[in-house]
Coordinates of C-alpha atoms and ligand atoms in Angstrom, one line a residue:
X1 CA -3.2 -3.7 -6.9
X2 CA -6.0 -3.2 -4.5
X3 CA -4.9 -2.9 -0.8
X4 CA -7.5 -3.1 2.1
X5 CA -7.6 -3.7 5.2
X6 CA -9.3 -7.2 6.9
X7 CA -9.6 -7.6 11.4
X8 CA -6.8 -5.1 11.5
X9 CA -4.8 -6.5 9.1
X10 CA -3.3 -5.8 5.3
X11 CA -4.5 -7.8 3.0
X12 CA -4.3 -7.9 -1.1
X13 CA -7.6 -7.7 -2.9
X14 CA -7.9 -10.4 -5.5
X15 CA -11.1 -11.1 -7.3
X16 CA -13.4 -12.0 -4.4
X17 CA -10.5 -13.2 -2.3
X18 CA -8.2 -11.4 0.5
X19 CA -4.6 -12.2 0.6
X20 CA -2.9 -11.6 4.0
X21 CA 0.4 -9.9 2.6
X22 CA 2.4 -11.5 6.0
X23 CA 1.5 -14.8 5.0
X24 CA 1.9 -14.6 1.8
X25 CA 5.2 -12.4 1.8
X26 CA 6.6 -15.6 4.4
X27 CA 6.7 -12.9 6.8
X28 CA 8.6 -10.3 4.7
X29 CA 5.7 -7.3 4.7
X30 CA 4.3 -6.8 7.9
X31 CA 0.4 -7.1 8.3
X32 CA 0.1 -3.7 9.9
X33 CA -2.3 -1.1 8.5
X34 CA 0.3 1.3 10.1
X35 CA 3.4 0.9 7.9
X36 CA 1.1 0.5 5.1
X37 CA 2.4 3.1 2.6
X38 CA 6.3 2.6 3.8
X39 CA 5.6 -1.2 2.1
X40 CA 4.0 0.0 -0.7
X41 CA 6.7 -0.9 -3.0
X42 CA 6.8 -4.7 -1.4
X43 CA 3.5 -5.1 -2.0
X44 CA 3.7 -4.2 -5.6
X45 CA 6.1 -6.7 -5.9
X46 CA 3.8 -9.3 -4.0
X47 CA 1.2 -8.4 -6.1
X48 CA 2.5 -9.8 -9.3
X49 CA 3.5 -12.5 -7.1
X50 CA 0.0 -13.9 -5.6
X51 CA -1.3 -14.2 -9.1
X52 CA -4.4 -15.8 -9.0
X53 CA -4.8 -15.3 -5.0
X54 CA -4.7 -19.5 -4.9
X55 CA -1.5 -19.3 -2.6
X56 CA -1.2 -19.2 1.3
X57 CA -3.0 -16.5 3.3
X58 CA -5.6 -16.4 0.8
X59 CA -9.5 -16.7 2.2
X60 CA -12.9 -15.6 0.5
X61 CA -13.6 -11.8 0.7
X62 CA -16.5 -10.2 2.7
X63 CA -16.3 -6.9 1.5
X64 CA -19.5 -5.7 4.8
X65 CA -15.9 -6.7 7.1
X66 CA -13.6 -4.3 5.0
X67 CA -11.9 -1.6 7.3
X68 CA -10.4 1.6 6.6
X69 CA -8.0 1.1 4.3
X70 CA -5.5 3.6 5.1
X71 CA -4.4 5.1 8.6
X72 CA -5.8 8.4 9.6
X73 CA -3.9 10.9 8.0
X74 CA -2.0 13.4 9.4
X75 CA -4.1 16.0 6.5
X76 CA -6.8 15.6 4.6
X77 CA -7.7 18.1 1.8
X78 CA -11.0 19.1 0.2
X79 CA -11.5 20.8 -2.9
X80 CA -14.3 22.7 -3.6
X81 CA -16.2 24.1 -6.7
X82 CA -13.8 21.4 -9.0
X83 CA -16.7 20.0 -11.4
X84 CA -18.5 22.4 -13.6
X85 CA -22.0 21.4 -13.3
X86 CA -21.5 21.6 -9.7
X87 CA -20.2 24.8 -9.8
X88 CA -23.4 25.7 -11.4
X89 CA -26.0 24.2 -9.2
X90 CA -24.4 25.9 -6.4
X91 CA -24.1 29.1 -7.8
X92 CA -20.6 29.8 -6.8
X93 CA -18.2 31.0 -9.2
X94 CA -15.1 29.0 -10.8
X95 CA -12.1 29.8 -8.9
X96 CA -9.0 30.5 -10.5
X97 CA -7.2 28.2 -8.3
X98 CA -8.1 25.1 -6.2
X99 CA -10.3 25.9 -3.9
X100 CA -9.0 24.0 -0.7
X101 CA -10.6 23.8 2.2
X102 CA -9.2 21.5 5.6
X103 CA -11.8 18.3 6.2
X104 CA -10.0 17.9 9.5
X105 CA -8.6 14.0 10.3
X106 CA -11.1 13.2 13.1
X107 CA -13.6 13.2 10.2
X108 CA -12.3 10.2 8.7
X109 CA -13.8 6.9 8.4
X110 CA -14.0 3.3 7.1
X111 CA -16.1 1.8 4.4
X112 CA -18.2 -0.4 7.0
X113 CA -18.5 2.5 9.6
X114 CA -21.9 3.9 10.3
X115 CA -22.3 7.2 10.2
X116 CA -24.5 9.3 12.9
X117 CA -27.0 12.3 11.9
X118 CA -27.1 14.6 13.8
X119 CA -28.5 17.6 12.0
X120 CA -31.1 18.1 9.5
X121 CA -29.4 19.4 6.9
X122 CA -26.7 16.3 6.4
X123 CA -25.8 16.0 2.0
X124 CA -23.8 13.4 0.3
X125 CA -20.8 14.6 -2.1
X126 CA -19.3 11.3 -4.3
X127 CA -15.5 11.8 -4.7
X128 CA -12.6 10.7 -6.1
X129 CA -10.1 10.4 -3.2
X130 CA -6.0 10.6 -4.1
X131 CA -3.8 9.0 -1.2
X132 CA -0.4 10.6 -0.7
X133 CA 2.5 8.1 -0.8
X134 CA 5.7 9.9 0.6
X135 CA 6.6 12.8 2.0
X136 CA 6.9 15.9 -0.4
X137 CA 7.1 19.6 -1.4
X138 CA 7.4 21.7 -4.5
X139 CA 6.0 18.8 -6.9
X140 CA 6.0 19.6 -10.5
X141 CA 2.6 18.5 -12.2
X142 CA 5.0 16.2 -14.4
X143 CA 6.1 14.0 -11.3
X144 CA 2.9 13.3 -9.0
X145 CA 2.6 10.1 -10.1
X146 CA 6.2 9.4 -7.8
X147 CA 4.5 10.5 -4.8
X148 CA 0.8 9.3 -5.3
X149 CA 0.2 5.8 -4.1
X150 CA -3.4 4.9 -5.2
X151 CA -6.8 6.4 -5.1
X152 CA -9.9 5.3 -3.0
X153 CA -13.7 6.3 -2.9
X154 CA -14.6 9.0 -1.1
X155 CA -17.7 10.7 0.6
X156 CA -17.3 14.3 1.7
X157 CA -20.2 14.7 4.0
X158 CA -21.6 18.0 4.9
X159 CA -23.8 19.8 7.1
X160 CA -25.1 22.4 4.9
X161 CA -26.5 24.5 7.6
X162 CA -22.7 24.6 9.4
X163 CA -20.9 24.8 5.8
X164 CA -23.0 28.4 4.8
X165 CA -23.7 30.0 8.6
X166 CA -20.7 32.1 7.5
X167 CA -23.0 33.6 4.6
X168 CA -20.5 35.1 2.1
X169 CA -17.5 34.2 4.4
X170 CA -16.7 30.4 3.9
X171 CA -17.0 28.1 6.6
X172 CA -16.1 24.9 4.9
X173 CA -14.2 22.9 6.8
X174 CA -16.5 22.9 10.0
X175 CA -19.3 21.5 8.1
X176 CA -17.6 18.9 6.3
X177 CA -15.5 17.9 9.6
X178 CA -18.4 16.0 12.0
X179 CA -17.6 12.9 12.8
X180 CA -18.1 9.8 10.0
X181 CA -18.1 13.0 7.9
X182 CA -15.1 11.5 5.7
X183 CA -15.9 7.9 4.9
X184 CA -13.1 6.5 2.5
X185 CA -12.7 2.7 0.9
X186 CA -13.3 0.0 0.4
X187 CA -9.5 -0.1 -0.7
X188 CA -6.9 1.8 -2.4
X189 CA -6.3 0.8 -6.2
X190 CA -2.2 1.7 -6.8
X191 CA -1.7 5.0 -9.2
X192 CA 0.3 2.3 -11.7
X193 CA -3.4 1.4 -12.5
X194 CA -5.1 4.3 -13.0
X195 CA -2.5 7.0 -13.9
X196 CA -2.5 10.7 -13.3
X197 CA -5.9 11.6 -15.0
X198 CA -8.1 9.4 -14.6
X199 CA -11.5 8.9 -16.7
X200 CA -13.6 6.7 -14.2
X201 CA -17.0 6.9 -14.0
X202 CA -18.9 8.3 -10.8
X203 CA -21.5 7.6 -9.3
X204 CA -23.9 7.9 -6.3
X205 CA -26.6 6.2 -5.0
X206 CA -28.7 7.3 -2.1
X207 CA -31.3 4.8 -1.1
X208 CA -31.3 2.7 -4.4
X209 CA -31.6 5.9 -6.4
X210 CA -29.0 7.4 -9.0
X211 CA -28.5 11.0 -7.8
X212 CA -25.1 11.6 -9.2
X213 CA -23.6 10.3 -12.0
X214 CA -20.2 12.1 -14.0
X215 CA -16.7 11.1 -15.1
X216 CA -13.6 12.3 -13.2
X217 CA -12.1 13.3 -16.6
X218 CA -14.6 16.6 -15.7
X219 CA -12.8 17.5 -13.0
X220 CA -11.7 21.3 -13.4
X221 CA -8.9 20.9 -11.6
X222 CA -7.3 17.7 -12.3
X223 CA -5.0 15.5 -9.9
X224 CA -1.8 16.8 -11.5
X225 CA -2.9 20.0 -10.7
X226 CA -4.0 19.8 -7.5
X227 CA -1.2 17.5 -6.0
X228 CA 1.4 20.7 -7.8
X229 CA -0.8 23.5 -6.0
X230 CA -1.1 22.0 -2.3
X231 CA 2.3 20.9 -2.3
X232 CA 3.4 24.5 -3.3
X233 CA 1.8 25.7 0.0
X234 CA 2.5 22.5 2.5
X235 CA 4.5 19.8 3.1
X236 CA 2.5 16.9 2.5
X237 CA 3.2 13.5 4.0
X238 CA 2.4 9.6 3.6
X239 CA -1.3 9.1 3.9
X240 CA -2.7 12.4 2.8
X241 CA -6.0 12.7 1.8
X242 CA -7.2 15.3 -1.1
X243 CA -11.0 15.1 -1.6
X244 CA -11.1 16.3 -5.2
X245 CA -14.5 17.1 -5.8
X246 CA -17.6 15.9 -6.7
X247 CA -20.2 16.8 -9.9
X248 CA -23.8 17.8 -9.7
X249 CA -26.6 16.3 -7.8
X250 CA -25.9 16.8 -4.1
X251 CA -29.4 16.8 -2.4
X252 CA -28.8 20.7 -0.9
X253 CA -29.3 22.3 -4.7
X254 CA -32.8 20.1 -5.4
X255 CA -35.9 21.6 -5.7
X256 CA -37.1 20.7 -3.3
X257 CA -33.8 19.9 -1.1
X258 CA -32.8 16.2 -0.1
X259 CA -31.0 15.4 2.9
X260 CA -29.8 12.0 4.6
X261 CA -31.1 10.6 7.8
X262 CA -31.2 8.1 10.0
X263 CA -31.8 4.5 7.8
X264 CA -30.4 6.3 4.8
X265 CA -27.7 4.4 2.7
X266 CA -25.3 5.4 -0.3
X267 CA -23.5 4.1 -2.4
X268 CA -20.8 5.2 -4.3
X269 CA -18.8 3.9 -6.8
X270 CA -16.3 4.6 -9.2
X271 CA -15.3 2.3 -12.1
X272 CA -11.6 0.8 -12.0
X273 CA -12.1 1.1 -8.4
X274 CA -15.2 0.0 -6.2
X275 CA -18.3 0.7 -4.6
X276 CA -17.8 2.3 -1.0
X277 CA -21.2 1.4 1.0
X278 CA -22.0 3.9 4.2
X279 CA -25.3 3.8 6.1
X280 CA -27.0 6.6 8.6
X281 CA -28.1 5.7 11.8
X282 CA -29.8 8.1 14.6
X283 CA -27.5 9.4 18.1
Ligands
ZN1 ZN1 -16.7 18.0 -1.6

């Protein structure tokens, strides 16, 4: 099931058609991106329902209208150092836990949402995003799959310069934390798809040009693990973000660097799940 969301509305993603899950559900699931994940279970069911998408509420898909798919969440999560080619063109040294750092909420965006630069020193960072579906603590790495809902496509932007001012002292979660910083879409694809360790391809495009392409099955820390670990330390809730990571290629560790700026454009995509689209524009 692929669940975005169209002119403030839910909608099911079939093919290259959007299902509106009121109209289809006769009313039963309400259109509102807000009481999206307390649904989720109804809209499984509709899913198998719609089919073919032929059915009422169904109209042809234009993925440049697609909004963010998912409310802003209450916490969003990033993980650093969690491939290990990444790990090596940064030079930093394989922690022996997640390395979690806060991408604060008001960093989050949509898939169609343009993204101001406002420093010179602005990298892209493909990831794998895991959306929370209920409220939880304590989760054993057995049972994330009850309280995942889906996964989406994530950038983690960063300002490089903001990110390392603190020199050995991390200072994450200011430079990943501007605003557009956290662009996430086009949709969530439901766990019961993908599973709790996924092998999807990933990949990222800046400008026409493949600068980073991996497999999430390389991720150090996979999504068992990491849902476990956060969870032992907070309460997490519907709607949750963690940003698990992404592989080597991020413009900062080039020779010579690469940054974005204004008329830039990405594109990242993961197989199984869809190619999130962000563009740069100047203040
Ligand atoms: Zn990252």
């Amino acid at each position: 099931m692929k669940v975005g969301v169209l002119d403030g509305r839910t909608v099911l993603v079939v093919g290259d058609r959007a299902v509106d899950v009121e109209a289809a559900s006769g009313g039963a699931v309400p259109a509102s991106p807000a009481s999206v994940l307390a649904v989720w279970a109804d809209l499984l069911r509709l899913s198998e329902q719609v089919g073919d998408a032929d059915g009422s509420g169904s109209a042809p898909l234009d993925p440049a209208r697609l909004e963010r798919p998912v409310p802003v969440p209450l916490q969003a999560f990033g993980i650093g150092v969690n491939y290990l080619d990444h790990a090596g063109e940064s030079a930093m040294d394989l922690p022996r836990n997640p390395l979690v750092f806060p991408k604060f909420s008001s960093s989050i965006t949509g898939p169609n949402d343009e993204v101001v630069v406002r420093t010179e020193a602005l990298d892209w960072e493909a990831e794998l995003v895991v959306v929370i579906g209920s409220e939880c603590f304590e989760v054993a790495e057995g049972d994330v799959l009850a309280v995942v809902a889906g996964y989406t496509i994530g950038q983690d932007l960063s300002d490089r310069v903001v990110q390392f001012e603190g020199g050995a002292n991390p200072q994450f979660g200011l430079g990943k934390s501007g605003p557009g910083f956290g662009p996430i879409g086009p949709w969530v694809v439901s766990a019961d798809e993908i599973g709790a360790e996924p092998h999807l391809a990933i990949r990222c495009e800046v400008d026409g040009v493949t600068k980073q392409s991996s497999d999430t099955e390389h991720l150090i820390f996979g999504v068992p693990a990491l849902v476990s670990y956060l969870s032992s330390r907070v309460r997490l809730h519907p709607g949750d973000l963690i940003f698990t990571g992404t592989p080597a290629g991020v413009g900062w560790s080039r020779d010579p660097r690469e940054t974005l700026h204004a008329g830039s454009r990405i594109e990242t995509t993961i197989d199984g799940i869809g190619t999130l689209t962000t563009r740069f524009v100047a203040p």
